[in-house]
PDB file of C-alpha atoms in Angstrom:
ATOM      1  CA  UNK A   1      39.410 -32.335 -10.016  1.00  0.00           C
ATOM      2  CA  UNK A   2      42.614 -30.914  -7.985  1.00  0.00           C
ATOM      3  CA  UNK A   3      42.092 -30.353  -3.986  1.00  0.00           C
ATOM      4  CA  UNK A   4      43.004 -27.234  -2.506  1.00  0.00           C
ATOM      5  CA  UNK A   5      44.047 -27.059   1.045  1.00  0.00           C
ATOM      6  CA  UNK A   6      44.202 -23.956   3.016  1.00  0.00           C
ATOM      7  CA  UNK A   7      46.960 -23.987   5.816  1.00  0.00           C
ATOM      8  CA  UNK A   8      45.516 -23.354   9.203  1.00  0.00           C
ATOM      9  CA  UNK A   9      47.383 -20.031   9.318  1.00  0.00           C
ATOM     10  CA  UNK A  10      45.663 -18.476   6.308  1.00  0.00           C
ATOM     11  CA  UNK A  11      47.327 -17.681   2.963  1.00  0.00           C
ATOM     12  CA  UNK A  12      49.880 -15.014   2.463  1.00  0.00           C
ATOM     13  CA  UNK A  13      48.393 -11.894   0.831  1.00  0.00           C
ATOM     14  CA  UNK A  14      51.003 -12.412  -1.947  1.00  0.00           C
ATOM     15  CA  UNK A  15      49.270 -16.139  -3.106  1.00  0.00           C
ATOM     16  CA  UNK A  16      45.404 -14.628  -3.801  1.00  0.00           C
ATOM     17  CA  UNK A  17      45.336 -13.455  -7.394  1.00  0.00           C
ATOM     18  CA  UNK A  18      42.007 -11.625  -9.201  1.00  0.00           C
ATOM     19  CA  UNK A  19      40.541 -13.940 -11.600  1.00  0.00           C
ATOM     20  CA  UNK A  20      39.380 -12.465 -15.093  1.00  0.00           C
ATOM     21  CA  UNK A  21      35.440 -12.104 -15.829  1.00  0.00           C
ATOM     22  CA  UNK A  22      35.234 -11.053 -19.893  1.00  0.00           C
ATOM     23  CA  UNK A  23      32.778  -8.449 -19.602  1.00  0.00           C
ATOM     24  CA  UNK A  24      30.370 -10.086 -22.586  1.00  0.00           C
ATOM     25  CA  UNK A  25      30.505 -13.407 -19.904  1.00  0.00           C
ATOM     26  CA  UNK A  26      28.746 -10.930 -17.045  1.00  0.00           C
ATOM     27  CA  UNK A  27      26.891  -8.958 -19.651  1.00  0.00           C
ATOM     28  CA  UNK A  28      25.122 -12.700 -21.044  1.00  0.00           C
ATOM     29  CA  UNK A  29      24.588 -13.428 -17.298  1.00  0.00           C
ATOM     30  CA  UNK A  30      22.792  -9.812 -16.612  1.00  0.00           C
ATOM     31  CA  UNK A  31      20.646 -11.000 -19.667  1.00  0.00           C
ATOM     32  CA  UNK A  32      19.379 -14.462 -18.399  1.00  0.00           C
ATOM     33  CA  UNK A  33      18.245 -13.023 -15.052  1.00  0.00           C
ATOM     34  CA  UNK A  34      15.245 -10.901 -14.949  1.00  0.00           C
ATOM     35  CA  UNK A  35      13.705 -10.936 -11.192  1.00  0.00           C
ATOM     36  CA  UNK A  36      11.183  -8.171 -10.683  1.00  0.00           C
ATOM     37  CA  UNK A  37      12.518  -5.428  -8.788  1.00  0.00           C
ATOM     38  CA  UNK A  38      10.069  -3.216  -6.139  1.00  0.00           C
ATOM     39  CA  UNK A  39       9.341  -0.244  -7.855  1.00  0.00           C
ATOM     40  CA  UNK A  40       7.624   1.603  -4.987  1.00  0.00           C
ATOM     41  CA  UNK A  41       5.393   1.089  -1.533  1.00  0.00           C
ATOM     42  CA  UNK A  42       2.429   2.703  -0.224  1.00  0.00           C
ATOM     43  CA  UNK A  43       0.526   1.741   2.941  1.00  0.00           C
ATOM     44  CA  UNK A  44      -2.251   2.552   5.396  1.00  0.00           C
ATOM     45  CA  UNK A  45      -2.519   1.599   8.845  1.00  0.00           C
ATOM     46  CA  UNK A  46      -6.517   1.782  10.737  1.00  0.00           C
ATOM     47  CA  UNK A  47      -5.756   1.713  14.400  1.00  0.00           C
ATOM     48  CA  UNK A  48      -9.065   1.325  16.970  1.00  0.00           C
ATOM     49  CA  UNK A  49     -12.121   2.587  15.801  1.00  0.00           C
ATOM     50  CA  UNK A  50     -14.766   0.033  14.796  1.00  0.00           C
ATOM     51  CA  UNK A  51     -15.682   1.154  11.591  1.00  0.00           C
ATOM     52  CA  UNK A  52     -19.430  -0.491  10.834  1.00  0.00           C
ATOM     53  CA  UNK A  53     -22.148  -0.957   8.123  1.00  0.00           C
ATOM     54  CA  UNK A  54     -25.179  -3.332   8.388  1.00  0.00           C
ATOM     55  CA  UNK A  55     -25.282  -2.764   3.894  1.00  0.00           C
ATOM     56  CA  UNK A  56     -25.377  -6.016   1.709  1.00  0.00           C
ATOM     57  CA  UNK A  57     -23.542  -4.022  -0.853  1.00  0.00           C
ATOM     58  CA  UNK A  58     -19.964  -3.149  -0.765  1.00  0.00           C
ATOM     59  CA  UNK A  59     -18.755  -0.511   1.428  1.00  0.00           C
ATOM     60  CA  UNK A  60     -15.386   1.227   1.490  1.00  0.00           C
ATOM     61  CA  UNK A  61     -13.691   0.233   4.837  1.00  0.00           C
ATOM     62  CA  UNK A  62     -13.442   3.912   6.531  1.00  0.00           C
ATOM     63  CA  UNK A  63      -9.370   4.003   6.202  1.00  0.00           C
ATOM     64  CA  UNK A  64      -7.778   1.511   4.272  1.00  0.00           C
ATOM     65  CA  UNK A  65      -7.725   3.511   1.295  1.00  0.00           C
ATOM     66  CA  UNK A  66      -4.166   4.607  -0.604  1.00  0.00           C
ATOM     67  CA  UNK A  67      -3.583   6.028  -3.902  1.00  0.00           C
ATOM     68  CA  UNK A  68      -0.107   4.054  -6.094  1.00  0.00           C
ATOM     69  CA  UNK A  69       0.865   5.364  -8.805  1.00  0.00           C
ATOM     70  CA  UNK A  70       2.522   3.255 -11.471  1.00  0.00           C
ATOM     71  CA  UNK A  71       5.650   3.872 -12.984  1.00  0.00           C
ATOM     72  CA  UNK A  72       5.296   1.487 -15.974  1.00  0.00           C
ATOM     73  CA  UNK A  73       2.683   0.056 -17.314  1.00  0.00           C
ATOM     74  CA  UNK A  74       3.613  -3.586 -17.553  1.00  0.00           C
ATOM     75  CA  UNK A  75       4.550  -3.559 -13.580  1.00  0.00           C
ATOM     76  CA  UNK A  76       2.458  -6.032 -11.475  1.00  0.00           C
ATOM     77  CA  UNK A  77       0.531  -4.654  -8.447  1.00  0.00           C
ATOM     78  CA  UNK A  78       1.209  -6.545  -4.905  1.00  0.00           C
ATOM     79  CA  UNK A  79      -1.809  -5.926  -2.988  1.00  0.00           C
ATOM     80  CA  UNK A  80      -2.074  -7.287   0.822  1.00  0.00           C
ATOM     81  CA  UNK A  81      -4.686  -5.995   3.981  1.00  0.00           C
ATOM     82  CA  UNK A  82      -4.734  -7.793   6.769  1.00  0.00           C
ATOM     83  CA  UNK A  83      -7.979  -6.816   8.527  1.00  0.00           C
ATOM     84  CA  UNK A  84      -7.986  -7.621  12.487  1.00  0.00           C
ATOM     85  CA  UNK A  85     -11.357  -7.170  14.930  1.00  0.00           C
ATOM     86  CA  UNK A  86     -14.094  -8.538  12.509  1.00  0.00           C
ATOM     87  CA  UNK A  87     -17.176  -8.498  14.480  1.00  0.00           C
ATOM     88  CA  UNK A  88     -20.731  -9.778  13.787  1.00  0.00           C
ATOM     89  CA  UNK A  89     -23.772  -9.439  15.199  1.00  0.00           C
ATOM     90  CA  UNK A  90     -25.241 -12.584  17.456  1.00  0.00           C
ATOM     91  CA  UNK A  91     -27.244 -13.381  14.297  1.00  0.00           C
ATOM     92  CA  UNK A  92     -27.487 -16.826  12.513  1.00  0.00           C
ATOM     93  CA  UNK A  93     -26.260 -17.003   9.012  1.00  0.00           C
ATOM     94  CA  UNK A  94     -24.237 -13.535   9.407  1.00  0.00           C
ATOM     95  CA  UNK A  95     -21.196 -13.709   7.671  1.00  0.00           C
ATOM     96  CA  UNK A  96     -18.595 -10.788   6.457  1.00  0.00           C
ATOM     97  CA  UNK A  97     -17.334 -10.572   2.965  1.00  0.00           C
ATOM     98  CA  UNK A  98     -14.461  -8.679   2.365  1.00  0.00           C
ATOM     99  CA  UNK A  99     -12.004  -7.690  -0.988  1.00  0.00           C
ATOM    100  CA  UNK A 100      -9.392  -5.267  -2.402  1.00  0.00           C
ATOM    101  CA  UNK A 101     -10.659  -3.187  -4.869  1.00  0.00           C
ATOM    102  CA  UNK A 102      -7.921  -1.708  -7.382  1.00  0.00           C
ATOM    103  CA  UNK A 103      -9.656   1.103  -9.343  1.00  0.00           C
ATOM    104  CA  UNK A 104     -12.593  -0.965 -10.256  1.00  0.00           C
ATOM    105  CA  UNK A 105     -11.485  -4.523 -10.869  1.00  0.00           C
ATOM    106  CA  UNK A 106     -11.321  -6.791  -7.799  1.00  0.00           C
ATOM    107  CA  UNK A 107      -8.067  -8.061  -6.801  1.00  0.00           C
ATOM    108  CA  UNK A 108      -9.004 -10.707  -3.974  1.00  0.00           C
ATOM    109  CA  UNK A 109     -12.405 -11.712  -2.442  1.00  0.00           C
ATOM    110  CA  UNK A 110     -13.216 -13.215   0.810  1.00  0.00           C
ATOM    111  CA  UNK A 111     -16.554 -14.278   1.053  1.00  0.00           C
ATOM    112  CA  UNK A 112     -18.543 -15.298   4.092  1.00  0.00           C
ATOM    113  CA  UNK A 113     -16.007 -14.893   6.822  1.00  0.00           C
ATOM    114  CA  UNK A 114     -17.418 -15.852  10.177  1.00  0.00           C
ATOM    115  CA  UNK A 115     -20.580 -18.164   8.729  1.00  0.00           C
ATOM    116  CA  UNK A 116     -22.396 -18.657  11.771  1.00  0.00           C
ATOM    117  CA  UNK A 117     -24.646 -21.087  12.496  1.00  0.00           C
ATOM    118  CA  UNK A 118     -25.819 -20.275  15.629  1.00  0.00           C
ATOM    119  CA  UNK A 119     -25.910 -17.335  17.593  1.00  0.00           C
ATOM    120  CA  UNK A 120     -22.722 -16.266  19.110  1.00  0.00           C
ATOM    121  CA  UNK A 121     -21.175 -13.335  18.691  1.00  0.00           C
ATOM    122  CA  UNK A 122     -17.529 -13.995  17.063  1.00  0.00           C
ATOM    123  CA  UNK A 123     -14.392 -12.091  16.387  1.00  0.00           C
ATOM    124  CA  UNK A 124     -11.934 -12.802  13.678  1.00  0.00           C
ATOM    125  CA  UNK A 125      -8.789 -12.105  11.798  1.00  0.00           C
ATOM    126  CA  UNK A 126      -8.755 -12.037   7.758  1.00  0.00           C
ATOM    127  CA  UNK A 127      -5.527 -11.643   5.632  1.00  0.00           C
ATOM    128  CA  UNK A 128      -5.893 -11.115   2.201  1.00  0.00           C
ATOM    129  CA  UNK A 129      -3.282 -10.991  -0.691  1.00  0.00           C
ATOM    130  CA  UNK A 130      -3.712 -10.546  -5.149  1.00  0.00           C
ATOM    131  CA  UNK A 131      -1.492  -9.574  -7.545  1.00  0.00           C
ATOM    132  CA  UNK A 132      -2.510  -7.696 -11.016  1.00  0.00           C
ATOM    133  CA  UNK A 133      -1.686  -5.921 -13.525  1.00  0.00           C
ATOM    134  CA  UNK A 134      -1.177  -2.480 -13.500  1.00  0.00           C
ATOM    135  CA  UNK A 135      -2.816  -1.363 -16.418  1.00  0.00           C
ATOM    136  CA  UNK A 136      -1.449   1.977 -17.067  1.00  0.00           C
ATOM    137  CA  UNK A 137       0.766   4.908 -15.337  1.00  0.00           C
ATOM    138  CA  UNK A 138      -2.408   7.086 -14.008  1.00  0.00           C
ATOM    139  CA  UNK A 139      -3.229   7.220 -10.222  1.00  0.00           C
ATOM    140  CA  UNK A 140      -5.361   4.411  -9.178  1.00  0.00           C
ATOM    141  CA  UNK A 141      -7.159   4.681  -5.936  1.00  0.00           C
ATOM    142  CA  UNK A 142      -6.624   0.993  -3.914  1.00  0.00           C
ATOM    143  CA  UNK A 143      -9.501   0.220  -1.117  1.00  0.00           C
ATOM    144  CA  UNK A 144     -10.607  -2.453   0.928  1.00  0.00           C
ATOM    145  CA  UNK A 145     -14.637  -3.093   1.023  1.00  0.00           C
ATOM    146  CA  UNK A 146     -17.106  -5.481   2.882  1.00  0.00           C
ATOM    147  CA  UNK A 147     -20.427  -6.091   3.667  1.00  0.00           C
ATOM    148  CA  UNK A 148     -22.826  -8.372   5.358  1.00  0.00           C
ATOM    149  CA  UNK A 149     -24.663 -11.436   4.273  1.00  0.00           C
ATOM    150  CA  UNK A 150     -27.450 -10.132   6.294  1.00  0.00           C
ATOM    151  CA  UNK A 151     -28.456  -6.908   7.412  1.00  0.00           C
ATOM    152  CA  UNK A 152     -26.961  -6.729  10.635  1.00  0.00           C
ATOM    153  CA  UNK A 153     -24.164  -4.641  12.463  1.00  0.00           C
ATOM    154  CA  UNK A 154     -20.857  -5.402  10.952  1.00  0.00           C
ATOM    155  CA  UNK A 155     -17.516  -3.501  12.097  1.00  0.00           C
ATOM    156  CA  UNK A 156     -13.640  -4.285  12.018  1.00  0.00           C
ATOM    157  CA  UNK A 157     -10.843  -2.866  14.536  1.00  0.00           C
ATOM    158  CA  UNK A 158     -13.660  -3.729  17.009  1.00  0.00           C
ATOM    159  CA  UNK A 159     -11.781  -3.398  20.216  1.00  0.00           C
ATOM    160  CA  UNK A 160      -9.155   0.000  20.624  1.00  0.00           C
ATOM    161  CA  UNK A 161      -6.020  -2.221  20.213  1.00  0.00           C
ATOM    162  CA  UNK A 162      -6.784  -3.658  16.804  1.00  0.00           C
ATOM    163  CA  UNK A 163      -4.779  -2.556  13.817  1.00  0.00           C
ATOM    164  CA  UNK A 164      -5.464  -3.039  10.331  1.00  0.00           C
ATOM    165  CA  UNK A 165      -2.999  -2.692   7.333  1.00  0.00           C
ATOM    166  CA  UNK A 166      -3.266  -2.078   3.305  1.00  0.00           C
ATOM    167  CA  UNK A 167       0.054  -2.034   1.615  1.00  0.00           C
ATOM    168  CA  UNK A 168       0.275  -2.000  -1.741  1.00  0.00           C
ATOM    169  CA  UNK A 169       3.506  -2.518  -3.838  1.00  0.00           C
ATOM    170  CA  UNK A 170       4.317  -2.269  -7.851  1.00  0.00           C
ATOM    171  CA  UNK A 171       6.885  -4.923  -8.760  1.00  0.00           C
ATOM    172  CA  UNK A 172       8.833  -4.030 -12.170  1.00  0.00           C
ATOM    173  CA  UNK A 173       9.121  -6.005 -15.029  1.00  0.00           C
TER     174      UNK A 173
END
């Protein structure tokens, strides 16, 4: 393999020359590469508030709720909510469970955040992430839920400067 040394004072415009791609060489390229591509965004952002239930059935989290829209069918669905402020009651055995709901099938599950075995009060942070199929080009509603082990007091954004986030992206195929 030849060396090629370039003088300290740069080259002369004169000694660059354009090399030749055939097209068919970047068109086979183009062909081998396929890397998803983000269709579109949507997000929600819950500031403050303390939004509670003391139900041991699913709840919708009072505003982490977005509607996506798919523009293809065979796109994948990037769903993320980071929920900040979790808050149980002094209980023991209380424990949050929390997922992303797309439409009606489940994306992600957390269960039994903040297990406590004793009784002190806790606060806690829970990120969650899925991916899935997007199943057709019709609005679908995106949520997060949760719910107690227990019946007790359960709440998120539990002090005014918590913020919680749902963003949900397609990624084309």
């Amino acid at each position: 393999m030849s060396k090629t040394t370039i003088p300290a004072g740069g080259l002369a415009s004169d000694s660059v020359t354009t090399a030749k791609i055939a097209d068919s060489a970047v068109t086979a390229a183009k062909a081998g590469f396929s890397a998803g591509k983000l269709g579109q965004m949507v997000s929600v952002q819950k500031d403050g508030g303390a939004p509670s239930t003391s139900s041991t059935s699913y709840v919708d989290m009072t505003g982490l709720t977005v509607n996506i829209t798919p523009s293809a069918s065979n796109s994948k669905i990037l769903c993320m909510m980071a929920v900040n402020g979790l808050s149980c009651s002094n209980d023991n055995l209380d424990a949050i469970s929390i997922k992303i709901l797309y439409g009606s099938t489940d994306v992600t599950l957390f269960e039994n955040a903040m297990y406590q075995t004793g009784t002190n009060a806790e606060n806690e942070n829970v990120t969650l992430i899925g991916v899935v199929d997007a199943g057709g080009t019709s609005e679908v509603t995106v949520k997060g839920q949760f719910k107690n082990r227990q019946s007790n007091p359960i709440s998120f954004n539990s002090t005014t400067n918590d913020e919680s986030d749902l963003v949900v992206m397609e990624i084309l195929a």
